[in-house]
Every structure is written in structure tokens, then in C-alpha cells.
mmCIF file of C-alpha atoms in Angstrom:
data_model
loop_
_atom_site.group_PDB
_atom_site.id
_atom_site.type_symbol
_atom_site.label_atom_id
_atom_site.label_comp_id
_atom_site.label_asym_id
_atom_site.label_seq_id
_atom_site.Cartn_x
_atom_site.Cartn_y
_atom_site.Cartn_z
ATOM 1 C CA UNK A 208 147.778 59.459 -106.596
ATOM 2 C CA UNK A 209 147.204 56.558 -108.822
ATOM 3 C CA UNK A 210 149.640 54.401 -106.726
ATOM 4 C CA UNK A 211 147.741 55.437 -103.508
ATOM 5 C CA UNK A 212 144.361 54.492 -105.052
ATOM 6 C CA UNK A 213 146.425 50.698 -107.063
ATOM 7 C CA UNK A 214 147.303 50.556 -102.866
ATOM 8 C CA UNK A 215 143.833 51.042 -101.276
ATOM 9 C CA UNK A 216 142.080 48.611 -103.987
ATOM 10 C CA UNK A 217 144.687 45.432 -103.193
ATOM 11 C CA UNK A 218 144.331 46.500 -99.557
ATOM 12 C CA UNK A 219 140.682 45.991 -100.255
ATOM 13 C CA UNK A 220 140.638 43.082 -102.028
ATOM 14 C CA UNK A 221 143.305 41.230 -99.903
ATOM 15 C CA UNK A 222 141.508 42.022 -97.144
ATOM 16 C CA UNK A 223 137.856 40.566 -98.469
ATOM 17 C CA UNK A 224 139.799 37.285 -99.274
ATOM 18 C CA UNK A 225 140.907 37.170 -95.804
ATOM 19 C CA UNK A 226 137.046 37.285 -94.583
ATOM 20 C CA UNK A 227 135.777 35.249 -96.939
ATOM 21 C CA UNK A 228 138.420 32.461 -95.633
ATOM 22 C CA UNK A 229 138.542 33.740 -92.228
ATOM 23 C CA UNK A 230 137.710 29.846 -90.843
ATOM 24 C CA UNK A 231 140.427 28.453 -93.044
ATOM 25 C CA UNK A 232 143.208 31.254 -92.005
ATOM 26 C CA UNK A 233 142.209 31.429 -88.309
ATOM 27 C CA UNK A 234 141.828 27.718 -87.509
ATOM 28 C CA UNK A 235 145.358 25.493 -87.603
ATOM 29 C CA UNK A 236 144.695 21.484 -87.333
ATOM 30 C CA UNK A 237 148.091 20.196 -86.755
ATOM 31 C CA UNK A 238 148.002 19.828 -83.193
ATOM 32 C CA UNK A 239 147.910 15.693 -82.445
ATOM 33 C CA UNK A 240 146.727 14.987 -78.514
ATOM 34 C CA UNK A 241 146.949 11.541 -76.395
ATOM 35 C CA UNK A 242 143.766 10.713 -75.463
ATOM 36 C CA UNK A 243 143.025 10.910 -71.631
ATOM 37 C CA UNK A 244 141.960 7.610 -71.446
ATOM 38 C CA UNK A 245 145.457 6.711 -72.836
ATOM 39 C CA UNK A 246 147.142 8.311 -69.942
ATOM 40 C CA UNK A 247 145.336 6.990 -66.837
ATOM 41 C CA UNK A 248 147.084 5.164 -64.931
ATOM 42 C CA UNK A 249 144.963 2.207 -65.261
ATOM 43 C CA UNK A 250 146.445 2.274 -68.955
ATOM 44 C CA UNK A 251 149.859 2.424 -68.158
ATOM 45 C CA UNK A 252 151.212 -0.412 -69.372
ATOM 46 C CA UNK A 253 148.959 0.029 -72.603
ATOM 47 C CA UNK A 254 150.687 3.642 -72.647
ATOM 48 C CA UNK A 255 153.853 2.521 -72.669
ATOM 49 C CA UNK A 256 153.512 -0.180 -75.486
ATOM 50 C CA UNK A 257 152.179 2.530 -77.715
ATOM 51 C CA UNK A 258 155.040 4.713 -76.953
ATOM 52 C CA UNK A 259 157.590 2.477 -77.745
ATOM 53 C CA UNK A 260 156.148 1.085 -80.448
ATOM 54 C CA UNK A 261 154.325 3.668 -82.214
ATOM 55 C CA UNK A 262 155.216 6.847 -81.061
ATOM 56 C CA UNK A 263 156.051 8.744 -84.333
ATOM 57 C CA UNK A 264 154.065 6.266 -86.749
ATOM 58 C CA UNK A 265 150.264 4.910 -85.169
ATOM 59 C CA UNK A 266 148.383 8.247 -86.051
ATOM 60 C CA UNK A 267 145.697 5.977 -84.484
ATOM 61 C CA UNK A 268 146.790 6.347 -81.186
ATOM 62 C CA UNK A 269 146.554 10.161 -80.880
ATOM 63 C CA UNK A 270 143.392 12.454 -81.946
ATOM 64 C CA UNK A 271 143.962 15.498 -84.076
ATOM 65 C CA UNK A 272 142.730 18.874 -82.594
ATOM 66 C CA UNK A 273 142.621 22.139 -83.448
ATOM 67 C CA UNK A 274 143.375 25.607 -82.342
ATOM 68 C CA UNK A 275 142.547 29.099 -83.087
ATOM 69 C CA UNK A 276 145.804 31.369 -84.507
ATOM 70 C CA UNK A 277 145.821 34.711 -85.675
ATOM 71 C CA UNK A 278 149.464 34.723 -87.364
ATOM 72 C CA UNK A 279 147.943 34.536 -90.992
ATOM 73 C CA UNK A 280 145.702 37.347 -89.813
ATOM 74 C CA UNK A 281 148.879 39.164 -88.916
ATOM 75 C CA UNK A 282 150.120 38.761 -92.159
ATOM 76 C CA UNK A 283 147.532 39.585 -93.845
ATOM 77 C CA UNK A 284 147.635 43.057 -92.037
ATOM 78 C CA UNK A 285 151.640 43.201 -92.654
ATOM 79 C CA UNK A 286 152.307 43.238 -88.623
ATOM 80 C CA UNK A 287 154.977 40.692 -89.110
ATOM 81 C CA UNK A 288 156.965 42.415 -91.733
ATOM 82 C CA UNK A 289 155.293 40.305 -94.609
ATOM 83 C CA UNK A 290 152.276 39.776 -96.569
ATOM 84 C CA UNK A 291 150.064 42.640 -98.887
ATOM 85 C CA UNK A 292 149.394 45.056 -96.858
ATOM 86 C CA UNK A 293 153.277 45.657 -95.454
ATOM 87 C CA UNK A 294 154.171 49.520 -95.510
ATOM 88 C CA UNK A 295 150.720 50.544 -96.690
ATOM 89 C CA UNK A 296 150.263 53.081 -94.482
ATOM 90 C CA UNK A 297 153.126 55.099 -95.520
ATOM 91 C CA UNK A 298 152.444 54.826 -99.124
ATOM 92 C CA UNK A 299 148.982 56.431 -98.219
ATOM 93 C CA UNK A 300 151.009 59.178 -96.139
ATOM 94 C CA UNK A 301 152.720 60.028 -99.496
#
């Protein structure tokens, strides 16, 4: 019984940290983007300069952007085989 309730308060309190950082662990910023302009073909030759000369280096020349995951909200729950909450429901079947 004692294991079952040690289970249920972690579940608890892993699960308040993941609301109280729910921005942090749903949002992912990594994600770099040519800007439109960039690509018209007005730009072209302007496109290509910045390809061969920066590509990997001139953070510059692309804009960071962001999208909305939910794989750290996954683990968090233990659907992917890791985090707290992994097997919880059968300890609570015990």
C-alpha cells in the first residue's frame, strides 16, 4: 500500500511540474526558416550568395521559429517507454 500511495504522490507532483512548465515543455525553438523574401525570385542571385557562402554559419540569414510538440508531454505520461510515470498503472493494479 505504501508503494501505491510513494506512486500516486510522484505521479502528482511530476505531473504539477509539467503544468507549471507546460510553455517551456510544449514549445521547441530550434526550427531556423529562410525568409520569404530570401527566396523570391527577384532575390535569386542574393539567395544563392548566401547559400554558398553562409549556409551553415550566417545565423543572420535565417529567422528562428517555433513549433508546438507534445513528446516531453509524452514522457512525462510514460507513453514512450520513459520518464516518471512509466508502468504506473500497474503498480496501482497491485
Amino acid at each position: 500500500l505504501r508503494l501505491i500511495v510513494t506512486s500516486i504522490q510522484d505521479a502528482q507532483t511530476t505531473l504539477g511540474l509539467l503544468l507549471d512548465n507546460w510553455e517551456r515543455a510544449t514549445t521547441q525553438c530550434n526550427f531556423a526558416d529562410v525568409p520569404r523574401d530570401l527566396l523570391s525570385a527577384a532575390n535569386k542571385e542574393q539567395l544563392l550568395e548566401k547559400a554558398s557562402t553562409f549556409a551553415l554559419f550566417d545565423k543572420s540569414v535565417s529567422i528562428e521559429s517555433c513549433k508546438t510538440t507534445n513528446r516531453l508531454v509524452r514522457d512525462y505520461l510514460g507513453l514512450t517507454g520513459k520518464g516518471p510515470l512509466v508502468g504506473i498503472e500497474k503498480t496501482i493494479r497491485k
